[in-house]
Amino acid sequence: RAKKSRRGGFVMFSAEMGSDIRERVRLLQSLRSAVESERLFIVYQPQVDLITNAVVGLEALIRWRNEDGTFVPPDRFIPLAEASGMIIAIGDWVLRMACHELVRLQGQGAKDIRMSVNVSQIQFRNPEFIDKLKSALSDTSIQPECLELEITESVAMEDADFMLETLHSVRELGISIAIDDFGTGYSSLSQLRQLPIDRLKIDRAFVSELSDDVMGGHIASMVIELGRNLQLKVIAEGIESEAQAARLKQLGCHEGQGYLYAKPMTSVLLKDWLKERGAIVGI
Ligand code: C2E
Ligand code: MG
Ligand code: MG
Ligand code: MG
């Protein structure tokens, strides 16, 4: 028996996996030093009303720039930050920075623009999350109605009472909730109906399927229909072409976000962009 398990153990740690683990450890070490030397920053991507073209929101997206100028994409380091627990501190920092940014923009004349912040399941599950949210609100003096949290479908659907409780607590603070990457998970409709949420965010994969041909876009159109029935707002992410925007509008989608309108921008560039769009008046 012992022999068998030892052999099993041996198989598990193949040379390939060893190098994968070494790679992860290396990446984690450099993430730590990136946090310490402030090489993380935030970019903001505008969200627009598809009918009026007005800027209605901004999504805060984290960036990590190495000393050599190369970037590590969030899809690579967020999972690592989650596994190591660093996401709690990083996520709290993103939240505060994003709130500050919006308050600053409002001071410069931006109106009716909300800030969307991605929240990891690890943050959301943390028992201190609501307290952290409250202190971010009071420290930055952002109006809670202007703040939206994006959580993924799998987090929202988790079958745990405290999850639902946390969602309700967020809502009670006046903050709204969007379900990110909607359509990629396995939501049960009866569960979805009971969730205290405000918005569905159609995943980019289903937006890129949209084209003039009738066959594409079935999922996008179902999500929009679902939103209509459940009285939820719907936003599409990853809009890259006029054809996609037109189709979404035709299907009744309220809002959109994507390279067609703007790529995520640093705080400095964002201010100029908003000015040019007339979303910031004067000063
Ligand atoms: P997400 O929240 O679904 O963000 C949308 C992603 O699509 C962003 O990638 C954005 O830059 C990209 N995108 C937007 N418009 C277009 C488009 O028209 N075409 C294409 N090809 N891409 C577009 P990004 O910034 O690399 O972020 C990837 C993911 O990393 C995010 O997906 C989110 O899940 C996660 N993430 C980013 N920042 C944070 C953060 O502060 N906290 C947490 N927990 N996760 C974050
Ligand atoms: Mg998001
Ligand atoms: Mg998304
Ligand atoms: Mg996505």
Tab-separated table of C-alpha atoms and ligand atoms in Angstrom:
chain	number	residue	atom	x	y	z
A	1	ARG	CA	0.000	0.000	0.000
A	2	ALA	CA	2.721	2.378	1.004
A	3	LYS	CA	4.519	1.647	-2.207
A	4	LYS	CA	1.444	2.393	-4.225
A	5	SER	CA	0.837	5.750	-2.643
A	6	ARG	CA	4.489	6.645	-2.967
A	7	ARG	CA	4.329	5.853	-6.620
A	8	GLY	CA	1.147	7.898	-6.899
A	9	GLY	CA	2.909	10.765	-5.208
A	10	PHE	CA	5.817	10.442	-7.577
A	11	VAL	CA	3.573	10.610	-10.598
A	12	MET	CA	1.826	13.675	-9.255
A	13	PHE	CA	4.981	15.729	-9.072
A	14	SER	CA	6.158	15.446	-12.606
A	15	ALA	CA	9.027	17.591	-13.796
A	16	GLU	CA	6.552	19.688	-15.732
A	17	MET	CA	4.520	20.462	-12.663
A	18	GLY	CA	7.645	21.270	-10.684
A	19	SER	CA	8.571	23.979	-13.140
A	20	ASP	CA	5.004	25.232	-13.136
A	21	ILE	CA	5.123	25.586	-9.363
A	22	ARG	CA	8.505	27.303	-9.549
A	23	GLU	CA	7.069	29.700	-12.116
A	24	ARG	CA	4.130	30.487	-9.857
A	25	VAL	CA	6.354	31.053	-6.853
A	26	ARG	CA	8.518	33.395	-8.906
A	27	LEU	CA	5.482	35.314	-10.117
A	28	LEU	CA	4.120	35.564	-6.579
A	29	GLN	CA	7.429	36.945	-5.315
A	30	SER	CA	7.490	39.590	-7.994
A	31	LEU	CA	3.835	40.442	-7.292
A	32	ARG	CA	4.811	41.075	-3.664
A	33	SER	CA	7.595	43.386	-4.714
A	34	ALA	CA	5.322	45.069	-7.265
A	35	VAL	CA	2.881	45.879	-4.474
A	36	GLU	CA	5.684	47.169	-2.257
A	37	SER	CA	7.229	49.337	-4.940
A	38	GLU	CA	3.850	50.544	-6.165
A	39	ARG	CA	4.073	49.096	-9.624
A	40	LEU	CA	0.354	48.352	-9.642
A	41	PHE	CA	-1.979	50.975	-11.009
A	42	ILE	CA	-5.518	51.312	-12.207
A	43	VAL	CA	-6.958	52.095	-15.608
A	44	TYR	CA	-10.556	53.058	-16.298
A	45	GLN	CA	-12.744	51.977	-19.180
A	46	PRO	CA	-15.827	54.072	-20.011
A	47	GLN	CA	-19.296	52.584	-20.224
A	48	VAL	CA	-21.802	54.321	-22.476
A	49	ASP	CA	-25.535	54.541	-22.972
A	50	LEU	CA	-26.119	52.855	-26.329
A	51	ILE	CA	-28.976	55.174	-27.223
A	52	THR	CA	-27.703	58.593	-26.148
A	53	ASN	CA	-23.987	57.777	-26.315
A	54	ALA	CA	-23.564	59.479	-22.930
A	55	VAL	CA	-20.866	58.204	-20.588
A	56	VAL	CA	-22.672	56.452	-17.751
A	57	GLY	CA	-19.911	54.583	-15.978
A	58	LEU	CA	-16.280	53.649	-15.614
A	59	GLU	CA	-14.844	50.229	-14.872
A	60	ALA	CA	-11.697	50.139	-12.777
A	61	LEU	CA	-9.210	47.555	-14.074
A	62	ILE	CA	-5.925	46.775	-12.391
A	63	ARG	CA	-2.566	46.840	-14.201
A	64	TRP	CA	0.865	45.580	-13.243
A	65	ARG	CA	3.870	47.022	-15.006
A	66	ASN	CA	7.230	45.310	-14.526
A	67	GLU	CA	10.452	47.234	-14.067
A	68	ASP	CA	11.370	46.402	-17.665
A	69	GLY	CA	8.142	48.006	-18.916
A	70	THR	CA	6.331	44.761	-19.742
A	71	PHE	CA	2.859	44.086	-18.379
A	72	VAL	CA	1.556	41.069	-16.531
A	73	PRO	CA	-2.125	40.644	-17.465
A	74	PRO	CA	-4.646	40.496	-14.596
A	75	ASP	CA	-5.914	37.140	-15.830
A	76	ARG	CA	-2.496	35.807	-14.868
A	77	PHE	CA	-1.840	37.483	-11.543
A	78	ILE	CA	-5.335	37.823	-10.055
A	79	PRO	CA	-5.674	34.029	-9.577
A	80	LEU	CA	-2.302	34.069	-7.845
A	81	ALA	CA	-3.285	37.004	-5.666
A	82	GLU	CA	-6.436	35.068	-4.796
A	83	ALA	CA	-4.607	31.865	-3.932
A	84	SER	CA	-2.135	33.719	-1.720
A	85	GLY	CA	-4.717	35.917	-0.025
A	86	MET	CA	-3.037	39.082	-1.323
A	87	ILE	CA	-6.223	39.899	-3.202
A	88	ILE	CA	-7.786	41.117	0.035
A	89	ALA	CA	-5.316	43.989	0.344
A	90	ILE	CA	-5.059	44.592	-3.400
A	91	GLY	CA	-8.829	44.592	-3.849
A	92	ASP	CA	-9.304	47.003	-0.983
A	93	TRP	CA	-6.726	49.298	-2.536
A	94	VAL	CA	-8.448	49.166	-5.950
A	95	LEU	CA	-11.786	49.958	-4.323
A	96	ARG	CA	-10.435	53.005	-2.507
A	97	MET	CA	-8.485	54.309	-5.492
A	98	ALA	CA	-11.506	53.944	-7.745
A	99	CYS	CA	-13.789	55.756	-5.277
A	100	HIS	CA	-11.252	58.572	-4.928
A	101	GLU	CA	-11.002	58.834	-8.693
A	102	LEU	CA	-14.734	59.234	-9.136
A	103	VAL	CA	-15.010	61.809	-6.352
A	104	ARG	CA	-12.167	63.730	-7.976
A	105	LEU	CA	-13.862	63.616	-11.392
A	106	GLN	CA	-17.119	64.764	-9.847
A	107	GLY	CA	-15.211	67.697	-8.384
A	108	GLN	CA	-14.139	68.501	-11.935
A	109	GLY	CA	-17.695	68.487	-13.159
A	110	ALA	CA	-18.449	64.864	-14.058
A	111	LYS	CA	-22.075	64.063	-13.392
A	112	ASP	CA	-24.204	60.928	-13.472
A	113	ILE	CA	-21.236	58.648	-13.880
A	114	ARG	CA	-20.848	55.562	-11.725
A	115	MET	CA	-17.741	53.597	-10.839
A	116	SER	CA	-17.639	49.815	-11.266
A	117	VAL	CA	-15.154	47.791	-9.285
A	118	ASN	CA	-14.406	44.107	-9.778
A	119	VAL	CA	-14.609	42.135	-6.560
A	120	SER	CA	-13.029	38.716	-6.253
A	121	GLN	CA	-14.879	35.844	-4.641
A	122	ILE	CA	-12.157	35.733	-1.980
A	123	GLN	CA	-12.874	39.342	-1.015
A	124	PHE	CA	-16.583	38.805	-1.150
A	125	ARG	CA	-16.394	35.768	1.110
A	126	ASN	CA	-14.212	37.557	3.627
A	127	PRO	CA	-16.175	38.247	6.822
A	128	GLU	CA	-14.714	41.763	6.990
A	129	PHE	CA	-15.821	42.697	3.492
A	130	ILE	CA	-18.857	44.761	4.456
A	131	ASP	CA	-16.887	46.665	7.105
A	132	LYS	CA	-14.180	47.416	4.550
A	133	LEU	CA	-16.790	48.613	2.123
A	134	LYS	CA	-18.290	50.909	4.754
A	135	SER	CA	-14.961	52.429	5.636
A	136	ALA	CA	-14.088	52.927	1.965
A	137	LEU	CA	-17.379	54.783	1.561
A	138	SER	CA	-16.825	57.051	4.526
A	139	ASP	CA	-13.101	57.639	3.901
A	140	THR	CA	-13.606	58.632	0.273
A	141	SER	CA	-17.042	60.205	0.758
A	142	ILE	CA	-18.272	58.671	-2.487
A	143	GLN	CA	-22.059	58.517	-2.773
A	144	PRO	CA	-22.911	54.808	-2.546
A	145	GLU	CA	-25.400	55.166	-5.429
A	146	CYS	CA	-22.430	55.917	-7.672
A	147	LEU	CA	-20.620	52.726	-6.781
A	148	GLU	CA	-21.208	49.355	-8.416
A	149	LEU	CA	-19.519	46.066	-7.616
A	150	GLU	CA	-18.942	43.462	-10.317
A	151	ILE	CA	-18.981	39.890	-9.156
A	152	THR	CA	-18.895	36.841	-11.373
A	153	GLU	CA	-21.828	34.602	-11.989
A	154	SER	CA	-20.357	31.671	-10.056
A	155	VAL	CA	-19.944	33.812	-6.922
A	156	ALA	CA	-23.486	35.116	-7.061
A	157	MET	CA	-24.871	31.639	-7.615
A	158	GLU	CA	-22.971	30.056	-4.784
A	159	ASP	CA	-25.439	28.216	-2.698
A	160	ALA	CA	-24.580	29.736	0.645
A	161	ASP	CA	-26.783	31.773	2.931
A	162	PHE	CA	-24.047	34.212	3.837
A	163	MET	CA	-23.495	34.949	0.157
A	164	LEU	CA	-27.063	36.091	-0.179
A	165	GLU	CA	-26.734	37.956	3.090
A	166	THR	CA	-23.629	39.749	1.846
A	167	LEU	CA	-25.383	40.708	-1.378
A	168	HIS	CA	-28.245	42.154	0.653
A	169	SER	CA	-25.842	44.055	2.920
A	170	VAL	CA	-24.133	45.597	-0.105
A	171	ARG	CA	-27.487	46.682	-1.468
A	172	GLU	CA	-28.517	48.092	1.917
A	173	LEU	CA	-25.496	50.371	1.772
A	174	GLY	CA	-26.939	51.772	-1.448
A	175	ILE	CA	-24.299	50.162	-3.657
A	176	SER	CA	-25.424	48.326	-6.770
A	177	ILE	CA	-24.328	44.916	-8.014
A	178	ALA	CA	-23.575	43.691	-11.514
A	179	ILE	CA	-23.041	40.095	-12.536
A	180	ASP	CA	-19.871	40.041	-14.628
A	181	ASP	CA	-19.203	37.659	-17.521
A	182	PHE	CA	-22.832	36.656	-17.493
A	183	GLY	CA	-23.636	33.681	-19.686
A	184	THR	CA	-20.410	31.809	-19.005
A	185	GLY	CA	-21.682	30.109	-15.848
A	186	TYR	CA	-24.603	27.889	-15.123
A	187	SER	CA	-27.148	30.114	-13.456
A	188	SER	CA	-30.372	28.596	-12.407
A	189	LEU	CA	-33.169	30.914	-13.382
A	190	SER	CA	-35.071	30.436	-10.149
A	191	GLN	CA	-31.953	31.337	-8.188
A	192	LEU	CA	-31.183	34.327	-10.365
A	193	ARG	CA	-34.661	35.680	-9.809
A	194	GLN	CA	-34.100	35.778	-6.077
A	195	LEU	CA	-30.773	37.563	-6.146
A	196	PRO	CA	-30.646	41.201	-5.056
A	197	ILE	CA	-28.803	42.438	-8.128
A	198	ASP	CA	-29.102	45.349	-10.536
A	199	ARG	CA	-27.344	44.480	-13.734
A	200	LEU	CA	-26.250	41.644	-16.003
A	201	LYS	CA	-23.024	42.088	-17.895
A	202	ILE	CA	-22.977	40.091	-21.125
A	203	ASP	CA	-19.617	38.400	-21.537
A	204	ARG	CA	-17.386	39.555	-24.370
A	205	ALA	CA	-17.473	36.096	-25.950
A	206	PHE	CA	-21.168	36.512	-26.765
A	207	VAL	CA	-20.727	40.044	-28.026
A	208	SER	CA	-18.010	39.003	-30.441
A	209	GLU	CA	-20.418	36.426	-31.873
A	210	LEU	CA	-22.819	39.176	-32.856
A	211	SER	CA	-22.737	40.048	-36.509
A	212	ASP	CA	-25.239	40.878	-39.190
A	213	ASP	CA	-25.878	37.223	-39.862
A	214	VAL	CA	-28.945	35.982	-38.066
A	215	MET	CA	-27.376	32.917	-36.478
A	216	GLY	CA	-24.875	34.743	-34.255
A	217	GLY	CA	-25.853	36.352	-31.007
A	218	HIS	CA	-28.375	33.920	-29.628
A	219	ILE	CA	-26.944	34.049	-26.139
A	220	ALA	CA	-26.638	37.836	-26.116
A	221	SER	CA	-30.239	38.147	-27.158
A	222	MET	CA	-31.340	35.657	-24.488
A	223	VAL	CA	-29.499	37.576	-21.763
A	224	ILE	CA	-31.136	40.820	-22.875
A	225	GLU	CA	-34.537	39.151	-22.840
A	226	LEU	CA	-33.827	37.687	-19.426
A	227	GLY	CA	-32.856	41.119	-18.128
A	228	ARG	CA	-36.086	42.546	-19.463
A	229	ASN	CA	-38.155	39.876	-17.736
A	230	LEU	CA	-36.350	40.149	-14.422
A	231	GLN	CA	-36.216	43.945	-14.628
A	232	LEU	CA	-32.454	44.052	-14.572
A	233	LYS	CA	-30.289	46.465	-16.542
A	234	VAL	CA	-28.043	44.895	-19.141
A	235	ILE	CA	-24.601	46.018	-20.262
A	236	ALA	CA	-22.510	44.401	-22.996
A	237	GLU	CA	-18.739	44.197	-22.636
A	238	GLY	CA	-16.156	43.986	-25.391
A	239	ILE	CA	-18.006	45.893	-28.110
A	240	GLU	CA	-15.515	46.368	-30.928
A	241	SER	CA	-17.614	47.252	-33.971
A	242	GLU	CA	-20.483	49.499	-34.979
A	243	ALA	CA	-22.335	46.421	-36.228
A	244	GLN	CA	-22.207	44.834	-32.784
A	245	ALA	CA	-23.380	48.057	-31.142
A	246	ALA	CA	-26.242	48.437	-33.612
A	247	ARG	CA	-27.361	44.855	-33.094
A	248	LEU	CA	-27.252	45.181	-29.311
A	249	LYS	CA	-29.271	48.365	-29.483
A	250	GLN	CA	-31.798	46.648	-31.708
A	251	LEU	CA	-32.068	43.798	-29.215
A	252	GLY	CA	-32.800	46.286	-26.436
A	253	CYS	CA	-29.477	46.360	-24.595
A	254	HIS	CA	-29.117	49.524	-22.513
A	255	GLU	CA	-25.401	50.039	-22.176
A	256	GLY	CA	-22.088	49.008	-23.618
A	257	GLN	CA	-18.378	49.044	-23.076
A	258	GLY	CA	-15.551	48.161	-25.427
A	259	TYR	CA	-12.710	49.256	-27.672
A	260	LEU	CA	-15.257	50.818	-30.061
A	261	TYR	CA	-15.770	53.547	-27.467
A	262	ALA	CA	-12.507	53.533	-25.574
A	263	LYS	CA	-9.786	51.289	-24.239
A	264	PRO	CA	-9.067	51.354	-20.519
A	265	MET	CA	-7.141	54.574	-19.733
A	266	THR	CA	-4.954	55.952	-16.978
A	267	SER	CA	-6.433	58.599	-14.749
A	268	VAL	CA	-4.673	61.392	-16.648
A	269	LEU	CA	-5.830	60.292	-20.095
A	270	LEU	CA	-9.319	59.623	-18.787
A	271	LYS	CA	-9.760	63.214	-17.717
A	272	ASP	CA	-8.906	64.470	-21.227
A	273	TRP	CA	-11.130	61.870	-22.837
A	274	LEU	CA	-14.093	62.845	-20.665
A	275	LYS	CA	-13.501	66.511	-21.444
A	276	GLU	CA	-13.441	65.824	-25.149
A	277	ARG	CA	-16.709	63.910	-24.849
A	278	GLY	CA	-18.271	66.779	-22.960
A	279	ALA	CA	-18.707	64.555	-19.917
A	280	ILE	CA	-16.625	66.962	-17.853
A	281	VAL	CA	-17.553	70.583	-18.074
A	282	GLY	CA	-14.924	73.251	-17.779
A	283	ILE	CA	-12.308	74.026	-15.125
B	1	C2E	P1	-13.584	41.749	-16.767
B	1	C2E	O1	-13.975	42.356	-15.475
B	1	C2E	O2	-14.591	40.949	-17.487
B	1	C2E	O3	-13.038	42.956	-17.633
B	1	C2E	C1	-13.214	43.071	-19.005
B	1	C2E	C2	-11.919	42.795	-19.739
B	1	C2E	O4	-12.147	42.962	-21.136
B	1	C2E	C3	-10.780	43.749	-19.401
B	1	C2E	O5	-9.572	42.997	-19.486
B	1	C2E	C4	-10.857	44.773	-20.523
B	1	C2E	O6	-9.639	45.451	-20.739
B	1	C2E	C5	-11.216	43.878	-21.679
B	1	C2E	N1	-11.915	44.593	-22.767
B	1	C2E	C6	-12.771	45.625	-22.675
B	1	C2E	N2	-13.245	45.980	-23.888
B	1	C2E	C7	-12.688	45.129	-24.769
B	1	C2E	C8	-12.809	44.978	-26.205
B	1	C2E	O7	-13.535	45.690	-26.896
B	1	C2E	N3	-12.096	43.971	-26.773
B	1	C2E	C9	-11.293	43.151	-26.030
B	1	C2E	N4	-10.617	42.208	-26.676
B	1	C2E	N5	-11.157	43.263	-24.691
B	1	C2E	C10	-11.852	44.244	-24.065
B	1	C2E	P2	-8.436	43.120	-18.398
B	1	C2E	O8	-8.287	44.540	-17.962
B	1	C2E	O9	-7.242	42.410	-18.932
B	1	C2E	O10	-9.018	42.318	-17.165
B	1	C2E	C11	-9.245	40.943	-17.234
B	1	C2E	C12	-9.977	40.440	-16.026
B	1	C2E	O11	-9.179	40.573	-14.850
B	1	C2E	C13	-11.244	41.230	-15.721
B	1	C2E	O12	-12.293	40.788	-16.556
B	1	C2E	C14	-11.455	40.900	-14.265
B	1	C2E	O13	-12.064	39.646	-14.129
B	1	C2E	C15	-10.032	40.800	-13.763
B	1	C2E	N6	-9.673	42.058	-13.079
B	1	C2E	C16	-9.191	43.216	-13.576
B	1	C2E	N7	-9.012	44.136	-12.600
B	1	C2E	C17	-9.424	43.549	-11.449
B	1	C2E	C18	-9.497	43.987	-10.068
B	1	C2E	O14	-9.196	45.135	-9.696
B	1	C2E	N8	-9.969	43.067	-9.165
B	1	C2E	C19	-10.354	41.809	-9.542
B	1	C2E	N9	-10.771	40.960	-8.584
B	1	C2E	N10	-10.302	41.376	-10.808
B	1	C2E	C20	-9.841	42.238	-11.755
B	2	MG	MG	-15.558	43.396	-14.805
B	3	MG	MG	-16.563	41.081	-17.631
B	4	MG	MG	-15.040	39.060	-19.225
